[in-house]
Coordinates of C-alpha atoms and ligand atoms in Angstrom, one line a residue:
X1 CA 30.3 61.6 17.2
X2 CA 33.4 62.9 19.0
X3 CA 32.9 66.7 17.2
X4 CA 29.1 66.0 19.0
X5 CA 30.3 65.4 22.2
X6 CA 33.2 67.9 22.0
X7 CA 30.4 70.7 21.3
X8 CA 28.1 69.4 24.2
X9 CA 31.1 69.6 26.7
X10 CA 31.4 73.4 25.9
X11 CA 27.8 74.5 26.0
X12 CA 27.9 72.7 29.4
X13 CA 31.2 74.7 29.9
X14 CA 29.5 77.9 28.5
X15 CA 26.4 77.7 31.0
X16 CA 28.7 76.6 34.1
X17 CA 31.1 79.8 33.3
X18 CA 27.6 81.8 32.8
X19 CA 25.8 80.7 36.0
X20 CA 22.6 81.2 35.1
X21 CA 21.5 77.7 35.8
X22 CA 18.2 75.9 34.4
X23 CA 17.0 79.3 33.2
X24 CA 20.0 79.9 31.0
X25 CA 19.7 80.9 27.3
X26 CA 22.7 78.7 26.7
X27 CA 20.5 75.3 27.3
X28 CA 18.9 75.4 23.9
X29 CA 22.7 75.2 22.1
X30 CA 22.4 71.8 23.1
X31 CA 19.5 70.9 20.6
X32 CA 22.9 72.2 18.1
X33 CA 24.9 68.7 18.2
X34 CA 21.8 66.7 19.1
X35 CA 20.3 67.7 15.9
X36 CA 23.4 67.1 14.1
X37 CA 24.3 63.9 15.6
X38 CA 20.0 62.4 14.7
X39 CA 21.4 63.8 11.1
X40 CA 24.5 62.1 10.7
X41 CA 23.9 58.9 12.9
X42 CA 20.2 58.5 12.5
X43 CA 18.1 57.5 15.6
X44 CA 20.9 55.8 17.6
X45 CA 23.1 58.4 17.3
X46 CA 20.5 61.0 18.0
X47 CA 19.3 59.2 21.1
X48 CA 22.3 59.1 22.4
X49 CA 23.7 63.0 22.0
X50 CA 19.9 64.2 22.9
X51 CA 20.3 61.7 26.1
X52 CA 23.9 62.9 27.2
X53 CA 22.4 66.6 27.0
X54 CA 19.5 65.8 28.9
X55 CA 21.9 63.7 31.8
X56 CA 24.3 67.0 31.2
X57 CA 21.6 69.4 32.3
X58 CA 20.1 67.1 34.8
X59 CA 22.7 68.3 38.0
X60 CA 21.2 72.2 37.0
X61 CA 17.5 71.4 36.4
X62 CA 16.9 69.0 39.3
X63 CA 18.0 70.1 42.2
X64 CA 16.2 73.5 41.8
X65 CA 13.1 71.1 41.0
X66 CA 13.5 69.3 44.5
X67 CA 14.3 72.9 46.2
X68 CA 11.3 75.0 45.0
X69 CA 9.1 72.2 43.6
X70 CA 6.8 72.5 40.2
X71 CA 6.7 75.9 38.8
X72 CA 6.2 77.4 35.9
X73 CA 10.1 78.2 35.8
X74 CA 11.6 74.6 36.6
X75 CA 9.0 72.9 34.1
X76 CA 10.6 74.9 31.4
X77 CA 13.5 73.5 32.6
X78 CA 12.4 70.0 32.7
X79 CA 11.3 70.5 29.0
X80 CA 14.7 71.6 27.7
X81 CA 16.2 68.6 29.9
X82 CA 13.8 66.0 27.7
X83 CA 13.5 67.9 24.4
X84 CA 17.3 66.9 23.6
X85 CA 16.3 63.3 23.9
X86 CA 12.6 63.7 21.9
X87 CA 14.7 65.8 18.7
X88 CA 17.3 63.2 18.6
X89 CA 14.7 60.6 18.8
X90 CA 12.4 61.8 16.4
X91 CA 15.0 63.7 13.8
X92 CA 16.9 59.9 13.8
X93 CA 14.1 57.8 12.9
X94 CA 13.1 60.5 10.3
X95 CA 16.7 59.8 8.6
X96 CA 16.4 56.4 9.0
X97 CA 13.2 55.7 7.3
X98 CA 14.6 58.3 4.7
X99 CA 17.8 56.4 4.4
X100 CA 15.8 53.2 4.2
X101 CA 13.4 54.6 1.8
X102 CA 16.5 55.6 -0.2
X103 CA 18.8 52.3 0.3
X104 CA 15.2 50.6 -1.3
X105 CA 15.3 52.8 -4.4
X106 CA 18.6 51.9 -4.9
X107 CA 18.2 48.5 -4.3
X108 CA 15.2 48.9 -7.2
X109 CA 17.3 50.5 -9.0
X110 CA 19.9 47.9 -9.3
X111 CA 17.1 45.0 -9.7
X112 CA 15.6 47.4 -12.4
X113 CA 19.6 47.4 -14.1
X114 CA 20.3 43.5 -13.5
X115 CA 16.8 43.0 -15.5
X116 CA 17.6 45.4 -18.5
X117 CA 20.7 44.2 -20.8
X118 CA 20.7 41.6 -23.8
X119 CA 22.2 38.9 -22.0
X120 CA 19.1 35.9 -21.9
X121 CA 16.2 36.4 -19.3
X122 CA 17.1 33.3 -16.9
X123 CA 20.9 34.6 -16.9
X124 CA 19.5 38.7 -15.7
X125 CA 17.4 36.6 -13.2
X126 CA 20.1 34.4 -11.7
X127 CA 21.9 38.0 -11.4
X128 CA 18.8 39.6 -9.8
X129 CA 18.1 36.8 -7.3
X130 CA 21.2 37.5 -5.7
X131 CA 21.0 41.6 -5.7
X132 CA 17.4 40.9 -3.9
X133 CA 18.7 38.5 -1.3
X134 CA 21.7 41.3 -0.7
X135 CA 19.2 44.5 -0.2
X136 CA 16.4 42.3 1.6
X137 CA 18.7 41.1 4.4
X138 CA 17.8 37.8 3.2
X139 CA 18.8 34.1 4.1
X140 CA 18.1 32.7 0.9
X141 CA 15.6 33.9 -2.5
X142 CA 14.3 31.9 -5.3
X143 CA 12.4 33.2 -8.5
X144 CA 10.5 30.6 -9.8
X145 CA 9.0 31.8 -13.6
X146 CA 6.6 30.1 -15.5
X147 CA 6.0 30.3 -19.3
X148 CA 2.8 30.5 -21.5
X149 CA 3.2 26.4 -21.8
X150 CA 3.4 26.3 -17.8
X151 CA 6.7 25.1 -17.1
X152 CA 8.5 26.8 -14.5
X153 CA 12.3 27.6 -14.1
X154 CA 13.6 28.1 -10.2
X155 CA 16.7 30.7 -10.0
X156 CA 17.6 30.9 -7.0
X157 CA 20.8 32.6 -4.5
X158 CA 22.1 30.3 -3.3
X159 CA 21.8 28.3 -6.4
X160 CA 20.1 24.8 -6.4
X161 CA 16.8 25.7 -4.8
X162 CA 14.2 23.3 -6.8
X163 CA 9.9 23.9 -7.0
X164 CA 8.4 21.9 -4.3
X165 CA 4.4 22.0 -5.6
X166 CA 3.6 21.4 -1.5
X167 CA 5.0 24.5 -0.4
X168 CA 4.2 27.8 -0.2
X169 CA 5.7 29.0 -3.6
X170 CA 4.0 26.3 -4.8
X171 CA 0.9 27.4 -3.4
X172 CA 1.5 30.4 -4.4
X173 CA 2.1 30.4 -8.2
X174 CA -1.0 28.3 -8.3
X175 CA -3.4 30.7 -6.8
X176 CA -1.6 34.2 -7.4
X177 CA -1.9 34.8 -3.7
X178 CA 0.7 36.0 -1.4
X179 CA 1.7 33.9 1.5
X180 CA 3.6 35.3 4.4
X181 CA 4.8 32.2 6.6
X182 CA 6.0 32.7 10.5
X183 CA 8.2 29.8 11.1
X184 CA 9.0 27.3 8.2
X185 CA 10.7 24.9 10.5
X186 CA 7.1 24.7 11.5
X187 CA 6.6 22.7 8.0
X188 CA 6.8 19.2 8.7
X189 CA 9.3 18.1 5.2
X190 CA 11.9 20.3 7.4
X191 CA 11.1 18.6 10.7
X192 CA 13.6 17.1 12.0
X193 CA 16.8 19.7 10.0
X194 CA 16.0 22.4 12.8
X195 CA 19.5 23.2 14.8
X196 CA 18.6 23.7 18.7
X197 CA 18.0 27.1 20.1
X198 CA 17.9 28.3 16.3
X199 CA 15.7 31.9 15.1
X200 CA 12.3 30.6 13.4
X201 CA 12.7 31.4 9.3
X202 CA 10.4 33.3 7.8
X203 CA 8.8 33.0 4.8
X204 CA 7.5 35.1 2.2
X205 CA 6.0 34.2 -1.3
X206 CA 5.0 37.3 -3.8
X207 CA 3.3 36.1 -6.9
X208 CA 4.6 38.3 -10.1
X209 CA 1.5 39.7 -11.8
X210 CA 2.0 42.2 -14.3
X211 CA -1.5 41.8 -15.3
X212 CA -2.0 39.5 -17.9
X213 CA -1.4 36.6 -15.3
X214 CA 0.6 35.2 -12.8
X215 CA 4.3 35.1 -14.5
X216 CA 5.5 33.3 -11.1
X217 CA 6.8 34.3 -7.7
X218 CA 9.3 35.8 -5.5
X219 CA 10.3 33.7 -2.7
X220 CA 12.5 34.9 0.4
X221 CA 13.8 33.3 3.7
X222 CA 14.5 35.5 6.5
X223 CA 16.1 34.7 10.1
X224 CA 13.9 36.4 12.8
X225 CA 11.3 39.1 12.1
X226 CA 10.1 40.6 8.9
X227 CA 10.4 44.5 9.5
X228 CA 7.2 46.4 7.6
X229 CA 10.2 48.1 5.7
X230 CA 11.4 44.9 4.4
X231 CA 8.1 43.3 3.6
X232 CA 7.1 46.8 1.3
X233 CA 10.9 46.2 0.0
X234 CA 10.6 42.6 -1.3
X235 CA 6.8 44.1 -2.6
X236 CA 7.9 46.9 -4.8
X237 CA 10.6 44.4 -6.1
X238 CA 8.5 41.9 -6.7
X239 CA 6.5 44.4 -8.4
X240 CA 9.4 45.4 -10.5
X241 CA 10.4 41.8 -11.4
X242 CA 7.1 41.0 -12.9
X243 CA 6.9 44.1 -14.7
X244 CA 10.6 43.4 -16.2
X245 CA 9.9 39.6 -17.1
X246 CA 6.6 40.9 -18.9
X247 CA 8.7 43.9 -20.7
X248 CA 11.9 41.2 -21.4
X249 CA 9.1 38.7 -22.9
X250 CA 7.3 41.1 -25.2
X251 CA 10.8 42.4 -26.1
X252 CA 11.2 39.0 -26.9
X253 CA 8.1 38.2 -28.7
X254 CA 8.7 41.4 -30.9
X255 CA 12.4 40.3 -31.9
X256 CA 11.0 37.0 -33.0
X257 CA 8.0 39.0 -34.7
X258 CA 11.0 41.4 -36.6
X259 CA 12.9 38.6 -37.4
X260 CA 9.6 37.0 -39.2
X261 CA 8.8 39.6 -40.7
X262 CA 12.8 39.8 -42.0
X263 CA 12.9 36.5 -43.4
X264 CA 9.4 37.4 -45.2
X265 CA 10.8 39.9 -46.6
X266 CA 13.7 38.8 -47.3
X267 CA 11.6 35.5 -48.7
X268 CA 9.2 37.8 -51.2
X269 CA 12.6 40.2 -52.5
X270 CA 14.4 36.6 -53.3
X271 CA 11.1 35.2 -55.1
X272 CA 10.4 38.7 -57.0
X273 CA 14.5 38.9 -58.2
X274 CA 13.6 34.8 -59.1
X275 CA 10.6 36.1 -60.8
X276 CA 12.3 38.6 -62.6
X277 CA 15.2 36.7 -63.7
X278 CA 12.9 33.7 -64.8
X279 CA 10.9 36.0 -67.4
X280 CA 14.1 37.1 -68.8
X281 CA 15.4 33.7 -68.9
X282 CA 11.5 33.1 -70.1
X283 CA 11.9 35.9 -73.0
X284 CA 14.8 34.3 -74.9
X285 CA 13.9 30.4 -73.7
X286 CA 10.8 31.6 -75.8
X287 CA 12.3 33.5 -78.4
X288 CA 14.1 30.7 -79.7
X289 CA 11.3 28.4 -79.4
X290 CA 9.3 30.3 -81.8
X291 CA 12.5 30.9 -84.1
X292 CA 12.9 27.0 -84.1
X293 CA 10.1 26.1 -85.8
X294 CA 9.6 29.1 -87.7
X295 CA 12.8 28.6 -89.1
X296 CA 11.3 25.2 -90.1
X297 CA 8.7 26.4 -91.8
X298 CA 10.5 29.1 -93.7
X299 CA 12.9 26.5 -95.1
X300 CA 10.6 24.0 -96.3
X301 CA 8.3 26.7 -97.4
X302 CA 10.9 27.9 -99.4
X303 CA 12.1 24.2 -101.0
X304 CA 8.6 23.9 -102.1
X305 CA 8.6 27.0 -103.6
X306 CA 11.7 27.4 -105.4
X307 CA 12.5 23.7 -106.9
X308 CA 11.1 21.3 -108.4
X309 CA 10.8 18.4 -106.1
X310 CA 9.7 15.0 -106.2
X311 CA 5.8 13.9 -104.9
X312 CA 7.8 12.0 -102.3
X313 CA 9.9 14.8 -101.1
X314 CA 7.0 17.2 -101.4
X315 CA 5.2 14.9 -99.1
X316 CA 8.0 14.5 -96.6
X317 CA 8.3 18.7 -96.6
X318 CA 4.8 18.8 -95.6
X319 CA 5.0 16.4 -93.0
X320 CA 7.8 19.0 -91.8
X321 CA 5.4 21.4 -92.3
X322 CA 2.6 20.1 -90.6
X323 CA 4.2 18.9 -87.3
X324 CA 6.2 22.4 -87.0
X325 CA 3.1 24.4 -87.3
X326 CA 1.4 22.2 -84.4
X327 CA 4.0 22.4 -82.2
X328 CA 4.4 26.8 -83.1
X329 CA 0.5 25.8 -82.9
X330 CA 1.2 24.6 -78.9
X331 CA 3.6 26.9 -77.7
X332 CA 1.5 29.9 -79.0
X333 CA -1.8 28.5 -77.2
X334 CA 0.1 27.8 -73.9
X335 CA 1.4 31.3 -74.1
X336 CA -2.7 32.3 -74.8
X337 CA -3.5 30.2 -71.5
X338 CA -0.6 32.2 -69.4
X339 CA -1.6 35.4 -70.4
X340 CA -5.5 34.2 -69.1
X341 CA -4.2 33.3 -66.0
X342 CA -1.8 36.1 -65.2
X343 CA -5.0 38.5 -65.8
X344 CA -6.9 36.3 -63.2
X345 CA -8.6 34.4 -65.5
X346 CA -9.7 30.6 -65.9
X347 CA -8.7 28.6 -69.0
X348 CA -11.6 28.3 -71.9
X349 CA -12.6 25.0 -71.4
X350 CA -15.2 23.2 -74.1
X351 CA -15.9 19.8 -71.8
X352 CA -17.5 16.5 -72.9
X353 CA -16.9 12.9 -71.7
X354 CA -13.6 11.7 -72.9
X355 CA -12.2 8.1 -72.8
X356 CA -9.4 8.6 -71.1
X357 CA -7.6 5.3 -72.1
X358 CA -8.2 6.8 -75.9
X359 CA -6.2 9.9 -75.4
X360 CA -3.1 8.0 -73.3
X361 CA -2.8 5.4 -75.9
X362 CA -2.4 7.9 -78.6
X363 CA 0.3 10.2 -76.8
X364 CA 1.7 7.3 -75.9
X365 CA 2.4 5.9 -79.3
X366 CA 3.5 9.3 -80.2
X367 CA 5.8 10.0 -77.7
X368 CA 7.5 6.4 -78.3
X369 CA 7.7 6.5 -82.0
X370 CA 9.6 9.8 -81.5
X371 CA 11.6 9.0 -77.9
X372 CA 13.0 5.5 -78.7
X373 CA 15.7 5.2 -75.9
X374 CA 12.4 5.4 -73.4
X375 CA 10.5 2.8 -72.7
X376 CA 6.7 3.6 -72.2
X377 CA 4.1 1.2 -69.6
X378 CA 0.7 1.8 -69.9
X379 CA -1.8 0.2 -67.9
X380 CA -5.7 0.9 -67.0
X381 CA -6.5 -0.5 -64.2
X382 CA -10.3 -2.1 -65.1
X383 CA -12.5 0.0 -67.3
X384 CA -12.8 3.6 -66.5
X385 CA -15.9 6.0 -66.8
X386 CA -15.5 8.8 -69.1
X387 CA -13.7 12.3 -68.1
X388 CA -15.3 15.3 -67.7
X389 CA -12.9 17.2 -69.6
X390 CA -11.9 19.0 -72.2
X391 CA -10.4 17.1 -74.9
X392 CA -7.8 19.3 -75.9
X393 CA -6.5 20.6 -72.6
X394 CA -6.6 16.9 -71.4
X395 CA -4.4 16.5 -74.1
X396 CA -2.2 19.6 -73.5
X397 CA -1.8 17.9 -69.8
X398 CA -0.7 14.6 -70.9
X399 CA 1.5 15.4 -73.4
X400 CA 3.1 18.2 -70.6
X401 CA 3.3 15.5 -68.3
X402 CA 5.2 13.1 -70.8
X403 CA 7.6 15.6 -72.4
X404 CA 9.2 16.4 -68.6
X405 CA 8.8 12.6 -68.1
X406 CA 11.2 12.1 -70.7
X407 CA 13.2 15.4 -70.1
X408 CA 14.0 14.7 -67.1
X409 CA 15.4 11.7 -67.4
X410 CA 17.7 11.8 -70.2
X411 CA 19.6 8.7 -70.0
X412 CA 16.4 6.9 -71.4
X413 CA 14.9 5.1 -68.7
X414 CA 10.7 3.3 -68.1
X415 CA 7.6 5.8 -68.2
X416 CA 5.1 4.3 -66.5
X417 CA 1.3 5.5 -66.8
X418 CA -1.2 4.3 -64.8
X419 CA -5.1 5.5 -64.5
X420 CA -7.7 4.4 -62.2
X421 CA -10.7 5.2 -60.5
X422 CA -9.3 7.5 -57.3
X423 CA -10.1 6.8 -53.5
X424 CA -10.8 10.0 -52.6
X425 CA -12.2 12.5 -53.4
X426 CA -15.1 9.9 -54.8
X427 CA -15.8 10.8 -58.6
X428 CA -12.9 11.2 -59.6
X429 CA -10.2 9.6 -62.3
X430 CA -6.8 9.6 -61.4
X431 CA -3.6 9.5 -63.8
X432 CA -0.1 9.0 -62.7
X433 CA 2.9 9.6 -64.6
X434 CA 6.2 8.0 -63.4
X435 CA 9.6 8.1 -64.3
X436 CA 12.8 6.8 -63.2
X437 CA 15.0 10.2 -64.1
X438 CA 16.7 12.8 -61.8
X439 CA 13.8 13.5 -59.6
X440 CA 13.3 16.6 -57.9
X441 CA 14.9 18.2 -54.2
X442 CA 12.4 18.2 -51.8
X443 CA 12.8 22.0 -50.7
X444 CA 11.9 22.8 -54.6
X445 CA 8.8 20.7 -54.9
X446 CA 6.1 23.0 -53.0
X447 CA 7.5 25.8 -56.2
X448 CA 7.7 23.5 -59.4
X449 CA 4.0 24.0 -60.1
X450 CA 4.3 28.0 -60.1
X451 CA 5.2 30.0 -63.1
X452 CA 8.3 30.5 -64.7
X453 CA 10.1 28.1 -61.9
X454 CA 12.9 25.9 -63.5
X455 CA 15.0 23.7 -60.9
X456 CA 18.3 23.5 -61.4
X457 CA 19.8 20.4 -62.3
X458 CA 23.1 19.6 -63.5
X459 CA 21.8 16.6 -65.3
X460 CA 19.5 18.1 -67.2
X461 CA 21.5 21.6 -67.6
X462 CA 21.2 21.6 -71.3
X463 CA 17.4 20.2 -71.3
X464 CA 15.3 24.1 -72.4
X465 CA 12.1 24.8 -71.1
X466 CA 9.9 27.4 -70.2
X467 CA 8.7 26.8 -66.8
X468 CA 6.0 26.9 -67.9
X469 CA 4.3 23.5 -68.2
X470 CA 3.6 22.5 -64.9
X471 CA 1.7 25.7 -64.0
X472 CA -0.6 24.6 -67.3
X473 CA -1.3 21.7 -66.1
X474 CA -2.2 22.9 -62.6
X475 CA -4.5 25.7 -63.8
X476 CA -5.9 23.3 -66.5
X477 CA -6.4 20.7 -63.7
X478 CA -7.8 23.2 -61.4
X479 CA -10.3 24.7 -63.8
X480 CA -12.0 20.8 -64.5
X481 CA -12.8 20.8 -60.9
X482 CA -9.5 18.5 -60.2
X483 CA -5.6 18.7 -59.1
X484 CA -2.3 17.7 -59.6
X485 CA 0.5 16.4 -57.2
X486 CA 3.6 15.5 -57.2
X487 CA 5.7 12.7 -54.9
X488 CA 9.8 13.1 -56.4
X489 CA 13.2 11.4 -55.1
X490 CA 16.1 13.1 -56.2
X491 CA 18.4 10.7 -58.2
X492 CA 15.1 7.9 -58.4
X493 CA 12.6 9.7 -60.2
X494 CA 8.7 11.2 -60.1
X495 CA 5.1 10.1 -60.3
X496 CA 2.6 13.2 -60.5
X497 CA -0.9 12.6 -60.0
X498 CA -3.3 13.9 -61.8
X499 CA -7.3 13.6 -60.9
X500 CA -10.1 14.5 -63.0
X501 CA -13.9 14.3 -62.3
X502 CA -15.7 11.7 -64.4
X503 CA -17.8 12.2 -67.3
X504 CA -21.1 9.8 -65.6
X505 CA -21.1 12.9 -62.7
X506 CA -20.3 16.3 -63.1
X507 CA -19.0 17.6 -59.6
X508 CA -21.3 19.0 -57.6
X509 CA -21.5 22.2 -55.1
X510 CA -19.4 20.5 -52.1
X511 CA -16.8 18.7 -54.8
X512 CA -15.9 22.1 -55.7
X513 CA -15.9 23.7 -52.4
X514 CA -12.8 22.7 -52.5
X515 CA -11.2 24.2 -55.3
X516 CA -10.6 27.7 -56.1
X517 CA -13.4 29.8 -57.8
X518 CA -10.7 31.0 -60.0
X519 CA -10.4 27.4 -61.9
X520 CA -14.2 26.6 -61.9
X521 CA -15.2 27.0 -65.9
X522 CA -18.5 28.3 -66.9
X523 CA -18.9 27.3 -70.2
X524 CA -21.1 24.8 -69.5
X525 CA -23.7 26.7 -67.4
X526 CA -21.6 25.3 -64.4
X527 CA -22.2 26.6 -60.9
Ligands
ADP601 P1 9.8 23.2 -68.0 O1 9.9 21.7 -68.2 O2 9.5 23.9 -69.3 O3 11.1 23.8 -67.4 P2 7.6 22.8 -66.2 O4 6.7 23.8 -65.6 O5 7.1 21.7 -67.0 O6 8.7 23.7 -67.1 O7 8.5 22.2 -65.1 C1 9.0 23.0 -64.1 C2 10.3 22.4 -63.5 O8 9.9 21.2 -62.7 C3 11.2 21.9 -64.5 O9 12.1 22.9 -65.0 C4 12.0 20.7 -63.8 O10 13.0 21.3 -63.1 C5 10.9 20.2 -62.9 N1 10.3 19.0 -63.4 C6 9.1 18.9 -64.0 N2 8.8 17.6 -64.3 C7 9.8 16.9 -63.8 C8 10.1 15.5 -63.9 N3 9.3 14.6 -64.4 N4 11.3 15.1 -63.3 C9 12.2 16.0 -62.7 N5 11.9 17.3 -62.7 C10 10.8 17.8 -63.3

């Protein structure tokens, strides 16, 4: 300012020294610091400069006025006497508004900075709230954000402000209008707090809409008026803040869809290394189980052949003989059924009606004539209709079911086998097999009845299987037109359930709707 006014006092200088008077070339230097002072001060500055020339010239351009009147000379006069003021005017408020214009985009700027980061969303707003209520001139600002379920979160500068559904914000996060309010002491819940002689508040709710929907609203309290500046301000920025809580939420939404898709992933690798290891384990588990009674059979083949033995040995050798052969017999026909259904196909079933009460009884004299520390319950409850089944994989699911009965619970223990007409679905038989043994985690049950799966437990470390059985039973199950489930307490025990259509009706279209095509049989001409 003083460099402005030092160069206006020696134009002034200049044109006294030159004596030319209104008509002197010198007059236009003073449009020099005006125009400098509108660009370093803005309008004020401007104003005042261009003013000072103007009063500066006004004891050379006047009185030649009031001597010869209006002519074409003095007007030009007059004009350089005004133009001062009009440049400094006009140049200010150009670098005001561009200032403003440039103090907004910073502001933006910063409210675009404060959204960005990693820190979580309510924490960058609390942050922006106050950077808005700084570059708005503001009394007080409250976001208020509402989420998909509809709840809303206030941050606010100062902190504390709470959602009043009555008020303006209110009003406006419900309609996704904007309301501009002149005087909120005029709102009759603050009648009453208004200090005497105080500047009305105004008020001005933006909704945030970044398009999808209303994502909630910028609120702002402002002493005394609401320059147009301001008002387009708060607008881009509320613009902004919408379009940052949209871009922080799907940022958000795509994290949680990365990490889903990680732990999927990471879910399928872990189940295909499982898979992998258990077919190993599976390879030798099922080696030796074929040496075993292969072995058997060698031996005794070999007695027989190569002395002379009594009729009672002989006979006892081919009792060896015959139960080693059924049981290479079984393990080579469940291997036949797994390689069926890893190529997508059903088990062969041959189905008839079969007295279910028939085929428990025997495997369960079987299994205690052989398993004598186990004490076997068997109860019917009432006469049961036929199953539908087939006789030999009805029997392959029993005796599944009773081997892991007794397995599993190696210090001997009650096996408890129960059958009965099921509640639902109607039509069907239902068979439970309990035991009291070492039961089964609850995180493993949804897997046991998959292939290959074996659940470690140090119980039953020593206990060989192929992980197999359960997944026999399932697709067997599956394949009649039936299930299998299972309800286990680790440390108590398990029952699993297994339900089979009757033999008086074989299931019909909406029974089987049910069930997966890939168990229905056809070898009856079924559906
Ligand atoms: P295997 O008995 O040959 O291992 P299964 O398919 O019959 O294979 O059983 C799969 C797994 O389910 C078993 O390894 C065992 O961990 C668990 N399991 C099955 N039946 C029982 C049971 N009655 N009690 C406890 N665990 C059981």
């Amino acid at each position: 300012m003083v460099a402005q006014l030092v160069l206006l006092a020696l134009i002034t200088l200049a044109m006294g020294l030159e004596g030319a008077g209104p008509a002197s070339a010198l007059r236009h230097l003073y449009l020099l610091p005006t125009a400098w002072a509108a660009l370093r001060l803005g309008a004020a500055g401007g104003c005042l400069i261009g003013a000072l020339a103007g009063l500066l010239q006004a004891p050379m351009v006047l009185p030649v006025i009031e001597r010869i009147g209006l002519t074409s000379r003095t007007l030009d006069g007059l004009v350089s006497l005004v133009t001062p003021l009009a440049l400094g005017w006009i140049a200010g408020r150009l670098v005001d508004q561009s200032r403003a214009h440039a103090g907004r985009l910073r502001a933006l700027i910063e409210v675009q900075r404060g959204l960005a980061g990693d820190a979580p969303l309510e924490q960058r707003l609390q942050a922006v709230a106050g950077r808005v209520r700084s570059a708005l001139g503001a009394g007080a600002v409250a976001l208020v954000v509402s989420d998909a379920s509809g709840t809303s979160t206030v941050l606010s500068d100062p902190p504390g402000a709470r959602l009043d559904e009555r008020s303006a914000a209110g009003w406006s996060l419900l309609t996704g209008r904007p309301v501009s309010v002149h005087d909120l002491w005029g709102d009759r819940r603050l009648e009453g707090a208004r200090a005497a002689g105080s500047a009305p508040v105004r008020g001005l709710v933006l909704p945030l809409d970044p398009g999808p929907g209303v994502a909630g609203v910028l609120a702002i309290e402002r002493s005394g008026d609401l320059p147009a500046a301001t008002r387009i301000a708060a607008e881009e920025m509320a613009m902004q803040l919408a379009l940052g809580i949209e871009n922080a939420r799907l940022t958000l939404r795509q994290r949680r869809f990365a990490d889903e898709l990680a732990d999927k992933v990471a879910a399928a690798t872990r189940r295909l290394r499982e898979l992998d290891e258990a077919k190993t384990e599976f390879l030798s588990v099922v080696s030796h189980e074929l040496r075993t009674p292969l072995t058997a059979l060698q031996g005794f083949s070999e007695l027989l052949l190569s002395r002379a033995v009594s009729a009672e040995q002989a006979r006892r050798c081919l009792g060896h003989l015959h139960s080693e052969a059924r049981r290479l017999g079984r393990i080579v026909t469940d291997l036949l059924d797994l390689s069926r259904i890893e190529s997508g196909r059903a088990p062969e079933l041959c189905r008839e009606a079969v007295e279910l009460g028939e085929a428990v009884e025997h495997n369960v004299e079987l299994f205690a004539a052989e398993h004598r520390r186990h004490r076997f319950e068997w109860s019917p409850e009432g006469e049961l209709p036929p199953a539908w089944a087939d006789r030999d994989a009805l029997d392959r699911m029993l005796k599944n079911l009773l081997s892991n009965a007794v397995k599993y619970s190696p210090g001997g223990g009650r096996v408890r086998i129960t059958a009965g007409l099921a509640g639902y679905p109607p039509g069907m038989l239902e068979l439970a097999v309990e035991d009291d043994g070492v039961g089964i985690p609850a995180e493993a049950l949804p897997r046991i009845f998959d292939r290959y799966v074996r659940i470690p437990n140090p119980g039953t470390a020593g206990v060989r299987g192929l992980g197999l059985g359960l997944s026999l039973v399932r697709a067997l199950a599956e394949a009649h037109g039936g299930s299998v489930e299972v309800e286990s307490l680790p440390g108590k025990g398990s029952r699993f359930r297994l339900l089979l259509p009757t033999g008086s009706r074989r299931p019909g279209r909406s029974d089987l709707a049910d069930f997966p095509a890939s168990s229905l049989d056809t070898d009856d001409g079924g559906v």
